Amino acid sequence: MLSLVHLKVLAAVARYGSVTEAAHRLHYSQPSVSHHLARLEAATGVQLVQRVGRGIRLTPEGQLLANRAAEILGRVDAATAELAAHAGLQAGRVRVAANASTAATIVPRAAAKLAERHPGLELGLIERHPVEALEMLRLGEIEIAVVFRHPGEPREAGFRFVHLGDDPIYLISRQKDDNLANHHDSPWIGGCDACQAELETVCRSEDFAPRIASHSDDMVVVQALVAAGAGVAILAGLGLQAHRRPDVEASELAGFHREIHAVTYGDPPDPPGVAAALTALSESFSA
């Protein structure tokens, strides 16, 4: 029979790349980690690790089980949180991952609503890009991911999406009532992979590719660069809600927006704490 302790050890070895580091992170001795791995190999009947020089690496079977172990352990943590939430919403924790613009706007407003309605229910926030947030959700490391999607973008199987609202896209420059046609040859400020793809799509509508001169995911830095004349950029409306410099101009780009979703994983119904957080998030989009 597989033991959660053994799976925890294997997941740690996979995550940190060595027995020594896994032992340090788990506060175990190195012989104890090796013992747990040996017991797990005996239980499964397959070789999970192999020695390479002074270290070890996972076999293909070991990597397969390590991936499943991370998911299983995450779901156990999620179940613990759900049980706490079932205690009449008097205590418990809902973990949320969100990108910077939603983490600075929607999520704090939702946290305030939860604190007022359910003082014992804690909302914990982790800032992550959408791809990372969904992976954390799949592994059970969080209960809700707040992500942006573009119209028509496919949704991953197993996830349940709650549409919170649409977030318009703005051209950020130093010129009032500006438009894309003025910036075919301007330097642009790029961002994360998803933001970069969004920028390229927007510029493609005017038949040009943006010339990226700078990169930043930080809405404060982006606006500072624009104000300094180092380039132009696009930002979502929520980002401008979170931070807006008075010396830059924001011109809305008609026909372009992000869809903001709160995402959960697995079959309904949601635990009471998660359901309460989803309600608070839905109410907080336009608050």
PDB file of C-alpha atoms in Angstrom:
ATOM      1  CA  MET A   1       0.000   0.000   0.000  1.00  0.00           C
ATOM      2  CA  LEU A   2       1.252   3.491  -0.859  1.00  0.00           C
ATOM      3  CA  SER A   3       1.936   5.742   2.111  1.00  0.00           C
ATOM      4  CA  LEU A   4       1.355   9.484   2.022  1.00  0.00           C
ATOM      5  CA  VAL A   5       4.666   9.956   3.833  1.00  0.00           C
ATOM      6  CA  HIS A   6       6.499   7.967   1.145  1.00  0.00           C
ATOM      7  CA  LEU A   7       4.757   9.952  -1.604  1.00  0.00           C
ATOM      8  CA  LYS A   8       5.654  13.196   0.159  1.00  0.00           C
ATOM      9  CA  VAL A   9       9.321  12.186   0.177  1.00  0.00           C
ATOM     10  CA  LEU A  10       9.295  11.213  -3.503  1.00  0.00           C
ATOM     11  CA  ALA A  11       7.580  14.488  -4.475  1.00  0.00           C
ATOM     12  CA  ALA A  12      10.195  16.439  -2.504  1.00  0.00           C
ATOM     13  CA  VAL A  13      13.087  14.597  -4.190  1.00  0.00           C
ATOM     14  CA  ALA A  14      11.521  15.323  -7.592  1.00  0.00           C
ATOM     15  CA  ARG A  15      10.929  18.971  -6.766  1.00  0.00           C
ATOM     16  CA  TYR A  16      14.299  19.767  -5.208  1.00  0.00           C
ATOM     17  CA  GLY A  17      16.486  17.435  -7.271  1.00  0.00           C
ATOM     18  CA  SER A  18      18.421  15.658  -4.528  1.00  0.00           C
ATOM     19  CA  VAL A  19      18.066  13.574  -1.379  1.00  0.00           C
ATOM     20  CA  THR A  20      20.096  16.132   0.562  1.00  0.00           C
ATOM     21  CA  GLU A  21      17.860  19.069  -0.336  1.00  0.00           C
ATOM     22  CA  ALA A  22      14.670  17.025   0.107  1.00  0.00           C
ATOM     23  CA  ALA A  23      15.847  15.997   3.580  1.00  0.00           C
ATOM     24  CA  HIS A  24      16.608  19.618   4.449  1.00  0.00           C
ATOM     25  CA  ARG A  25      13.200  20.859   3.230  1.00  0.00           C
ATOM     26  CA  LEU A  26      11.302  18.071   5.002  1.00  0.00           C
ATOM     27  CA  HIS A  27      13.420  18.310   8.196  1.00  0.00           C
ATOM     28  CA  TYR A  28      14.330  14.625   7.818  1.00  0.00           C
ATOM     29  CA  SER A  29      17.729  12.981   7.934  1.00  0.00           C
ATOM     30  CA  GLN A  30      19.236  11.819   4.633  1.00  0.00           C
ATOM     31  CA  PRO A  31      19.113   8.134   5.703  1.00  0.00           C
ATOM     32  CA  SER A  32      15.423   8.589   6.527  1.00  0.00           C
ATOM     33  CA  VAL A  33      14.687   9.939   3.037  1.00  0.00           C
ATOM     34  CA  SER A  34      16.610   7.039   1.465  1.00  0.00           C
ATOM     35  CA  HIS A  35      14.698   4.592   3.684  1.00  0.00           C
ATOM     36  CA  HIS A  36      11.330   6.012   2.588  1.00  0.00           C
ATOM     37  CA  LEU A  37      12.335   5.782  -1.079  1.00  0.00           C
ATOM     38  CA  ALA A  38      13.402   2.164  -0.608  1.00  0.00           C
ATOM     39  CA  ARG A  39      10.100   1.338   1.098  1.00  0.00           C
ATOM     40  CA  LEU A  40       8.195   2.986  -1.750  1.00  0.00           C
ATOM     41  CA  GLU A  41      10.121   0.979  -4.338  1.00  0.00           C
ATOM     42  CA  ALA A  42       9.320  -2.204  -2.401  1.00  0.00           C
ATOM     43  CA  ALA A  43       5.622  -1.278  -2.267  1.00  0.00           C
ATOM     44  CA  THR A  44       5.405  -0.507  -6.002  1.00  0.00           C
ATOM     45  CA  GLY A  45       7.741  -3.218  -7.249  1.00  0.00           C
ATOM     46  CA  VAL A  46       9.548  -0.850  -9.618  1.00  0.00           C
ATOM     47  CA  GLN A  47      12.787   1.117  -9.515  1.00  0.00           C
ATOM     48  CA  LEU A  48      11.972   4.774  -8.860  1.00  0.00           C
ATOM     49  CA  VAL A  49      15.457   6.287  -8.508  1.00  0.00           C
ATOM     50  CA  GLN A  50      18.872   5.526  -9.948  1.00  0.00           C
ATOM     51  CA  ARG A  51      22.324   6.697  -8.922  1.00  0.00           C
ATOM     52  CA  VAL A  52      24.165   9.123 -11.201  1.00  0.00           C
ATOM     53  CA  GLY A  53      27.648   9.943  -9.952  1.00  0.00           C
ATOM     54  CA  ARG A  54      27.243  11.134  -6.360  1.00  0.00           C
ATOM     55  CA  GLY A  55      23.590  11.984  -6.822  1.00  0.00           C
ATOM     56  CA  ILE A  56      20.375  10.338  -7.966  1.00  0.00           C
ATOM     57  CA  ARG A  57      17.754  10.937 -10.584  1.00  0.00           C
ATOM     58  CA  LEU A  58      14.253   9.631 -11.035  1.00  0.00           C
ATOM     59  CA  THR A  59      13.548   6.848 -13.475  1.00  0.00           C
ATOM     60  CA  PRO A  60      10.648   7.409 -15.911  1.00  0.00           C
ATOM     61  CA  GLU A  61       8.475   5.382 -13.525  1.00  0.00           C
ATOM     62  CA  GLY A  62       9.693   7.489 -10.607  1.00  0.00           C
ATOM     63  CA  GLN A  63       8.878  10.720 -12.425  1.00  0.00           C
ATOM     64  CA  LEU A  64       5.400   9.429 -13.301  1.00  0.00           C
ATOM     65  CA  LEU A  65       4.672   8.548  -9.676  1.00  0.00           C
ATOM     66  CA  ALA A  66       6.205  11.834  -8.447  1.00  0.00           C
ATOM     67  CA  ASN A  67       3.830  13.800 -10.682  1.00  0.00           C
ATOM     68  CA  ARG A  68       0.867  11.885  -9.296  1.00  0.00           C
ATOM     69  CA  ALA A  69       2.211  12.219  -5.753  1.00  0.00           C
ATOM     70  CA  ALA A  70       2.245  16.026  -6.028  1.00  0.00           C
ATOM     71  CA  GLU A  71      -1.355  16.003  -7.196  1.00  0.00           C
ATOM     72  CA  ILE A  72      -2.470  13.546  -4.487  1.00  0.00           C
ATOM     73  CA  LEU A  73      -0.791  15.550  -1.727  1.00  0.00           C
ATOM     74  CA  GLY A  74      -2.333  18.746  -3.032  1.00  0.00           C
ATOM     75  CA  ARG A  75      -5.791  17.201  -3.022  1.00  0.00           C
ATOM     76  CA  VAL A  76      -5.292  16.011   0.578  1.00  0.00           C
ATOM     77  CA  ASP A  77      -4.422  19.575   1.605  1.00  0.00           C
ATOM     78  CA  ALA A  78      -7.479  20.825  -0.276  1.00  0.00           C
ATOM     79  CA  ALA A  79      -9.695  18.278   1.477  1.00  0.00           C
ATOM     80  CA  THR A  80      -8.390  19.496   4.833  1.00  0.00           C
ATOM     81  CA  ALA A  81      -9.310  23.054   3.903  1.00  0.00           C
ATOM     82  CA  GLU A  82     -12.749  21.928   2.720  1.00  0.00           C
ATOM     83  CA  LEU A  83     -13.461  20.135   5.982  1.00  0.00           C
ATOM     84  CA  ALA A  84     -12.540  23.270   7.897  1.00  0.00           C
ATOM     85  CA  ALA A  85     -14.865  25.300   5.686  1.00  0.00           C
ATOM     86  CA  HIS A  86     -17.739  22.894   6.362  1.00  0.00           C
ATOM     87  CA  ALA A  87     -17.663  23.889  10.011  1.00  0.00           C
ATOM     88  CA  GLY A  88     -20.329  26.507   9.383  1.00  0.00           C
ATOM     89  CA  LEU A  89     -17.826  28.920   7.758  1.00  0.00           C
ATOM     90  CA  GLN A  90     -16.623  29.707  11.253  1.00  0.00           C
ATOM     91  CA  ALA A  91     -13.052  28.808  10.393  1.00  0.00           C
ATOM     92  CA  GLY A  92     -10.989  27.831   7.396  1.00  0.00           C
ATOM     93  CA  ARG A  93      -8.841  29.168   4.588  1.00  0.00           C
ATOM     94  CA  VAL A  94      -9.404  29.650   0.877  1.00  0.00           C
ATOM     95  CA  ARG A  95      -6.205  29.950  -1.142  1.00  0.00           C
ATOM     96  CA  VAL A  96      -6.355  32.110  -4.277  1.00  0.00           C
ATOM     97  CA  ALA A  97      -3.777  32.670  -7.025  1.00  0.00           C
ATOM     98  CA  ALA A  98      -4.160  35.709  -9.273  1.00  0.00           C
ATOM     99  CA  ASN A  99      -2.114  37.818 -11.681  1.00  0.00           C
ATOM    100  CA  ALA A 100      -0.914  41.268 -10.618  1.00  0.00           C
ATOM    101  CA  SER A 101      -3.811  43.408 -11.866  1.00  0.00           C
ATOM    102  CA  THR A 102      -6.525  41.228 -10.321  1.00  0.00           C
ATOM    103  CA  ALA A 103      -4.425  40.614  -7.194  1.00  0.00           C
ATOM    104  CA  ALA A 104      -4.295  44.370  -6.659  1.00  0.00           C
ATOM    105  CA  THR A 105      -7.983  45.059  -7.280  1.00  0.00           C
ATOM    106  CA  ILE A 106     -10.607  42.302  -7.284  1.00  0.00           C
ATOM    107  CA  VAL A 107      -9.036  39.970  -4.726  1.00  0.00           C
ATOM    108  CA  PRO A 108      -8.502  42.538  -1.910  1.00  0.00           C
ATOM    109  CA  ARG A 109     -12.084  43.740  -2.319  1.00  0.00           C
ATOM    110  CA  ALA A 110     -13.300  40.137  -2.108  1.00  0.00           C
ATOM    111  CA  ALA A 111     -11.135  39.562   0.984  1.00  0.00           C
ATOM    112  CA  ALA A 112     -12.790  42.543   2.671  1.00  0.00           C
ATOM    113  CA  LYS A 113     -16.268  41.179   1.888  1.00  0.00           C
ATOM    114  CA  LEU A 114     -15.344  37.754   3.284  1.00  0.00           C
ATOM    115  CA  ALA A 115     -13.888  39.290   6.440  1.00  0.00           C
ATOM    116  CA  GLU A 116     -17.146  41.153   7.023  1.00  0.00           C
ATOM    117  CA  ARG A 117     -19.455  38.210   6.323  1.00  0.00           C
ATOM    118  CA  HIS A 118     -17.362  35.316   7.653  1.00  0.00           C
ATOM    119  CA  PRO A 119     -14.707  36.614  10.087  1.00  0.00           C
ATOM    120  CA  GLY A 120     -13.287  33.136  10.663  1.00  0.00           C
ATOM    121  CA  LEU A 121     -12.726  32.457   6.954  1.00  0.00           C
ATOM    122  CA  GLU A 122      -9.305  33.556   5.746  1.00  0.00           C
ATOM    123  CA  LEU A 123      -8.472  34.336   2.121  1.00  0.00           C
ATOM    124  CA  GLY A 124      -4.826  33.715   1.270  1.00  0.00           C
ATOM    125  CA  LEU A 125      -3.392  35.288  -1.917  1.00  0.00           C
ATOM    126  CA  ILE A 126      -0.488  34.141  -4.077  1.00  0.00           C
ATOM    127  CA  GLU A 127       0.494  36.232  -7.121  1.00  0.00           C
ATOM    128  CA  ARG A 128       0.933  34.046 -10.197  1.00  0.00           C
ATOM    129  CA  HIS A 129       0.508  34.286 -13.964  1.00  0.00           C
ATOM    130  CA  PRO A 130      -2.570  32.437 -15.307  1.00  0.00           C
ATOM    131  CA  VAL A 131      -0.704  29.343 -16.561  1.00  0.00           C
ATOM    132  CA  GLU A 132       1.041  28.909 -13.208  1.00  0.00           C
ATOM    133  CA  ALA A 133      -2.176  29.575 -11.287  1.00  0.00           C
ATOM    134  CA  LEU A 134      -4.060  26.858 -13.177  1.00  0.00           C
ATOM    135  CA  GLU A 135      -1.258  24.361 -12.575  1.00  0.00           C
ATOM    136  CA  MET A 136      -1.349  25.140  -8.842  1.00  0.00           C
ATOM    137  CA  LEU A 137      -5.106  24.632  -8.939  1.00  0.00           C
ATOM    138  CA  ARG A 138      -4.763  21.259 -10.660  1.00  0.00           C
ATOM    139  CA  LEU A 139      -2.246  20.130  -8.034  1.00  0.00           C
ATOM    140  CA  GLY A 140      -4.522  21.202  -5.184  1.00  0.00           C
ATOM    141  CA  GLU A 141      -2.145  23.900  -3.938  1.00  0.00           C
ATOM    142  CA  ILE A 142      -4.928  26.501  -4.156  1.00  0.00           C
ATOM    143  CA  GLU A 143      -8.741  26.437  -4.251  1.00  0.00           C
ATOM    144  CA  ILE A 144      -9.389  29.254  -6.749  1.00  0.00           C
ATOM    145  CA  ALA A 145      -7.400  30.713  -9.644  1.00  0.00           C
ATOM    146  CA  VAL A 146      -8.337  34.173 -10.900  1.00  0.00           C
ATOM    147  CA  VAL A 147      -7.138  34.341 -14.509  1.00  0.00           C
ATOM    148  CA  PHE A 148      -7.633  36.292 -17.695  1.00  0.00           C
ATOM    149  CA  ARG A 149      -8.600  34.741 -20.996  1.00  0.00           C
ATOM    150  CA  HIS A 150      -9.128  36.206 -24.454  1.00  0.00           C
ATOM    151  CA  PRO A 151     -12.421  35.692 -26.327  1.00  0.00           C
ATOM    152  CA  GLY A 152     -12.533  32.278 -27.994  1.00  0.00           C
ATOM    153  CA  GLU A 153      -9.500  30.924 -26.122  1.00  0.00           C
ATOM    154  CA  PRO A 154     -10.037  27.220 -25.289  1.00  0.00           C
ATOM    155  CA  ARG A 155     -10.593  26.141 -21.705  1.00  0.00           C
ATOM    156  CA  GLU A 156      -8.652  23.304 -20.127  1.00  0.00           C
ATOM    157  CA  ALA A 157     -10.531  20.105 -19.247  1.00  0.00           C
ATOM    158  CA  GLY A 158     -11.380  19.549 -15.588  1.00  0.00           C
ATOM    159  CA  PHE A 159     -11.548  23.256 -14.725  1.00  0.00           C
ATOM    160  CA  ARG A 160     -14.773  25.170 -14.033  1.00  0.00           C
ATOM    161  CA  PHE A 161     -14.796  28.820 -15.087  1.00  0.00           C
ATOM    162  CA  VAL A 162     -16.934  31.564 -13.525  1.00  0.00           C
ATOM    163  CA  HIS A 163     -16.938  34.681 -15.717  1.00  0.00           C
ATOM    164  CA  LEU A 164     -16.426  37.699 -13.472  1.00  0.00           C
ATOM    165  CA  GLY A 165     -16.451  40.362 -16.180  1.00  0.00           C
ATOM    166  CA  ASP A 166     -14.647  41.861 -19.180  1.00  0.00           C
ATOM    167  CA  ASP A 167     -11.564  44.058 -18.742  1.00  0.00           C
ATOM    168  CA  PRO A 168     -10.901  46.573 -21.561  1.00  0.00           C
ATOM    169  CA  ILE A 169      -7.432  47.061 -23.067  1.00  0.00           C
ATOM    170  CA  TYR A 170      -5.796  50.495 -23.277  1.00  0.00           C
ATOM    171  CA  LEU A 171      -2.972  51.989 -25.294  1.00  0.00           C
ATOM    172  CA  ILE A 172      -0.605  53.729 -22.848  1.00  0.00           C
ATOM    173  CA  SER A 173       1.293  56.669 -24.324  1.00  0.00           C
ATOM    174  CA  ARG A 174       1.931  60.366 -23.735  1.00  0.00           C
ATOM    175  CA  GLN A 175      -0.639  61.476 -26.319  1.00  0.00           C
ATOM    176  CA  LYS A 176      -4.310  62.019 -25.503  1.00  0.00           C
ATOM    177  CA  ASP A 177      -6.889  60.130 -27.618  1.00  0.00           C
ATOM    178  CA  ASP A 178      -4.074  58.129 -29.179  1.00  0.00           C
ATOM    179  CA  ASN A 179      -4.400  55.137 -31.522  1.00  0.00           C
ATOM    180  CA  LEU A 180      -2.322  52.230 -32.746  1.00  0.00           C
ATOM    181  CA  ALA A 181      -1.832  53.723 -36.217  1.00  0.00           C
ATOM    182  CA  ASN A 182       0.461  56.335 -34.666  1.00  0.00           C
ATOM    183  CA  HIS A 183       2.896  53.734 -33.340  1.00  0.00           C
ATOM    184  CA  HIS A 184       3.933  51.423 -36.180  1.00  0.00           C
ATOM    185  CA  ASP A 185       7.548  52.510 -35.672  1.00  0.00           C
ATOM    186  CA  SER A 186       7.487  53.298 -31.951  1.00  0.00           C
ATOM    187  CA  PRO A 187       9.430  51.271 -29.379  1.00  0.00           C
ATOM    188  CA  TRP A 188       7.087  49.056 -27.324  1.00  0.00           C
ATOM    189  CA  ILE A 189       7.233  47.677 -23.803  1.00  0.00           C
ATOM    190  CA  GLY A 190       6.545  43.945 -23.675  1.00  0.00           C
ATOM    191  CA  GLY A 191       5.601  41.733 -20.749  1.00  0.00           C
ATOM    192  CA  CYS A 192       4.934  38.085 -19.863  1.00  0.00           C
ATOM    193  CA  ASP A 193       4.293  35.473 -22.564  1.00  0.00           C
ATOM    194  CA  ALA A 194       0.511  35.912 -22.423  1.00  0.00           C
ATOM    195  CA  CYS A 195       0.819  39.710 -22.421  1.00  0.00           C
ATOM    196  CA  GLN A 196       3.284  39.563 -25.315  1.00  0.00           C
ATOM    197  CA  ALA A 197       0.875  37.435 -27.347  1.00  0.00           C
ATOM    198  CA  GLU A 198      -1.891  39.912 -26.530  1.00  0.00           C
ATOM    199  CA  LEU A 199       0.261  42.831 -27.694  1.00  0.00           C
ATOM    200  CA  GLU A 200       1.114  41.082 -30.959  1.00  0.00           C
ATOM    201  CA  THR A 201      -2.565  40.361 -31.613  1.00  0.00           C
ATOM    202  CA  VAL A 202      -3.512  43.996 -30.982  1.00  0.00           C
ATOM    203  CA  CYS A 203      -0.785  45.325 -33.286  1.00  0.00           C
ATOM    204  CA  ARG A 204      -1.609  42.764 -35.967  1.00  0.00           C
ATOM    205  CA  SER A 205      -5.015  44.411 -36.299  1.00  0.00           C
ATOM    206  CA  GLU A 206      -3.122  47.411 -37.709  1.00  0.00           C
ATOM    207  CA  ASP A 207      -0.849  45.213 -39.880  1.00  0.00           C
ATOM    208  CA  PHE A 208       2.394  45.712 -38.002  1.00  0.00           C
ATOM    209  CA  ALA A 209       4.566  43.836 -35.513  1.00  0.00           C
ATOM    210  CA  PRO A 210       5.617  45.714 -32.365  1.00  0.00           C
ATOM    211  CA  ARG A 211       9.302  46.496 -31.955  1.00  0.00           C
ATOM    212  CA  ILE A 212       9.993  45.490 -28.348  1.00  0.00           C
ATOM    213  CA  ALA A 213      12.510  47.786 -26.691  1.00  0.00           C
ATOM    214  CA  SER A 214      11.874  46.937 -23.017  1.00  0.00           C
ATOM    215  CA  HIS A 215      10.246  44.179 -20.961  1.00  0.00           C
ATOM    216  CA  SER A 216       8.358  44.460 -17.678  1.00  0.00           C
ATOM    217  CA  ASP A 217       5.363  42.746 -16.055  1.00  0.00           C
ATOM    218  CA  ASP A 218       5.092  45.554 -13.498  1.00  0.00           C
ATOM    219  CA  MET A 219       2.343  48.091 -14.257  1.00  0.00           C
ATOM    220  CA  VAL A 220       4.254  50.717 -12.254  1.00  0.00           C
ATOM    221  CA  VAL A 221       7.441  50.204 -14.265  1.00  0.00           C
ATOM    222  CA  VAL A 222       5.568  50.132 -17.588  1.00  0.00           C
ATOM    223  CA  GLN A 223       3.919  53.486 -16.933  1.00  0.00           C
ATOM    224  CA  ALA A 224       7.193  54.979 -15.690  1.00  0.00           C
ATOM    225  CA  LEU A 225       8.912  53.945 -18.935  1.00  0.00           C
ATOM    226  CA  VAL A 226       6.094  55.433 -21.004  1.00  0.00           C
ATOM    227  CA  ALA A 227       6.238  58.666 -18.998  1.00  0.00           C
ATOM    228  CA  ALA A 228       9.995  58.813 -19.622  1.00  0.00           C
ATOM    229  CA  GLY A 229       9.472  58.505 -23.383  1.00  0.00           C
ATOM    230  CA  ALA A 230      11.072  55.048 -23.545  1.00  0.00           C
ATOM    231  CA  GLY A 231       8.157  53.508 -25.431  1.00  0.00           C
ATOM    232  CA  VAL A 232       4.442  52.825 -25.533  1.00  0.00           C
ATOM    233  CA  ALA A 233       2.517  49.867 -24.149  1.00  0.00           C
ATOM    234  CA  ILE A 234      -0.876  48.289 -23.622  1.00  0.00           C
ATOM    235  CA  LEU A 235      -2.398  47.661 -20.194  1.00  0.00           C
ATOM    236  CA  ALA A 236      -5.673  46.209 -18.997  1.00  0.00           C
ATOM    237  CA  GLY A 237      -8.186  48.390 -17.185  1.00  0.00           C
ATOM    238  CA  LEU A 238      -7.687  46.615 -13.860  1.00  0.00           C
ATOM    239  CA  GLY A 239      -3.995  47.417 -14.040  1.00  0.00           C
ATOM    240  CA  LEU A 240      -4.877  51.086 -14.412  1.00  0.00           C
ATOM    241  CA  GLN A 241      -7.253  50.830 -11.459  1.00  0.00           C
ATOM    242  CA  ALA A 242      -4.383  49.490  -9.370  1.00  0.00           C
ATOM    243  CA  HIS A 243      -1.921  52.199 -10.441  1.00  0.00           C
ATOM    244  CA  ARG A 244      -2.326  55.235 -12.701  1.00  0.00           C
ATOM    245  CA  ARG A 245       0.324  57.878 -13.334  1.00  0.00           C
ATOM    246  CA  PRO A 246      -1.033  61.359 -14.066  1.00  0.00           C
ATOM    247  CA  ASP A 247       1.613  61.978 -16.751  1.00  0.00           C
ATOM    248  CA  VAL A 248       0.558  59.160 -19.112  1.00  0.00           C
ATOM    249  CA  GLU A 249      -2.542  58.846 -21.272  1.00  0.00           C
ATOM    250  CA  ALA A 250      -4.762  55.756 -21.594  1.00  0.00           C
ATOM    251  CA  SER A 251      -6.730  55.365 -24.835  1.00  0.00           C
ATOM    252  CA  GLU A 252      -9.205  52.482 -24.906  1.00  0.00           C
ATOM    253  CA  LEU A 253      -8.747  50.071 -27.826  1.00  0.00           C
ATOM    254  CA  ALA A 254     -12.193  49.257 -29.191  1.00  0.00           C
ATOM    255  CA  GLY A 255     -12.774  45.559 -29.827  1.00  0.00           C
ATOM    256  CA  PHE A 256     -10.104  44.301 -27.440  1.00  0.00           C
ATOM    257  CA  HIS A 257     -10.644  43.050 -23.918  1.00  0.00           C
ATOM    258  CA  ARG A 258      -9.750  40.298 -21.474  1.00  0.00           C
ATOM    259  CA  GLU A 259     -12.281  37.959 -19.928  1.00  0.00           C
ATOM    260  CA  ILE A 260     -11.671  37.639 -16.183  1.00  0.00           C
ATOM    261  CA  HIS A 261     -12.589  34.277 -14.658  1.00  0.00           C
ATOM    262  CA  ALA A 262     -12.528  32.679 -11.227  1.00  0.00           C
ATOM    263  CA  VAL A 263     -11.622  29.029 -11.771  1.00  0.00           C
ATOM    264  CA  THR A 264     -12.104  25.947  -9.607  1.00  0.00           C
ATOM    265  CA  TYR A 265     -11.143  22.334 -10.250  1.00  0.00           C
ATOM    266  CA  GLY A 266     -13.111  19.104  -9.973  1.00  0.00           C
ATOM    267  CA  ASP A 267     -16.765  18.246  -9.731  1.00  0.00           C
ATOM    268  CA  PRO A 268     -19.373  20.509  -8.117  1.00  0.00           C
ATOM    269  CA  PRO A 269     -20.626  21.465  -5.640  1.00  0.00           C
ATOM    270  CA  ASP A 270     -17.936  23.736  -4.274  1.00  0.00           C
ATOM    271  CA  PRO A 271     -17.223  23.613  -0.519  1.00  0.00           C
ATOM    272  CA  PRO A 272     -18.969  26.398   1.419  1.00  0.00           C
ATOM    273  CA  GLY A 273     -15.792  28.432   1.882  1.00  0.00           C
ATOM    274  CA  VAL A 274     -14.949  28.292  -1.817  1.00  0.00           C
ATOM    275  CA  ALA A 275     -18.539  29.124  -2.765  1.00  0.00           C
ATOM    276  CA  ALA A 276     -18.474  32.139  -0.433  1.00  0.00           C
ATOM    277  CA  ALA A 277     -15.182  33.312  -1.956  1.00  0.00           C
ATOM    278  CA  LEU A 278     -16.551  32.923  -5.491  1.00  0.00           C
ATOM    279  CA  THR A 279     -19.564  35.048  -4.563  1.00  0.00           C
ATOM    280  CA  ALA A 280     -17.316  37.726  -3.091  1.00  0.00           C
ATOM    281  CA  LEU A 281     -15.103  37.719  -6.190  1.00  0.00           C
ATOM    282  CA  SER A 282     -18.116  38.025  -8.501  1.00  0.00           C
ATOM    283  CA  GLU A 283     -19.406  40.992  -6.501  1.00  0.00           C
ATOM    284  CA  SER A 284     -15.980  42.632  -6.433  1.00  0.00           C
ATOM    285  CA  PHE A 285     -15.277  42.913 -10.160  1.00  0.00           C
ATOM    286  CA  SER A 286     -17.109  46.202 -10.646  1.00  0.00           C
ATOM    287  CA  ALA A 287     -17.079  47.390  -7.034  1.00  0.00           C
TER     288      ALA A 287
END
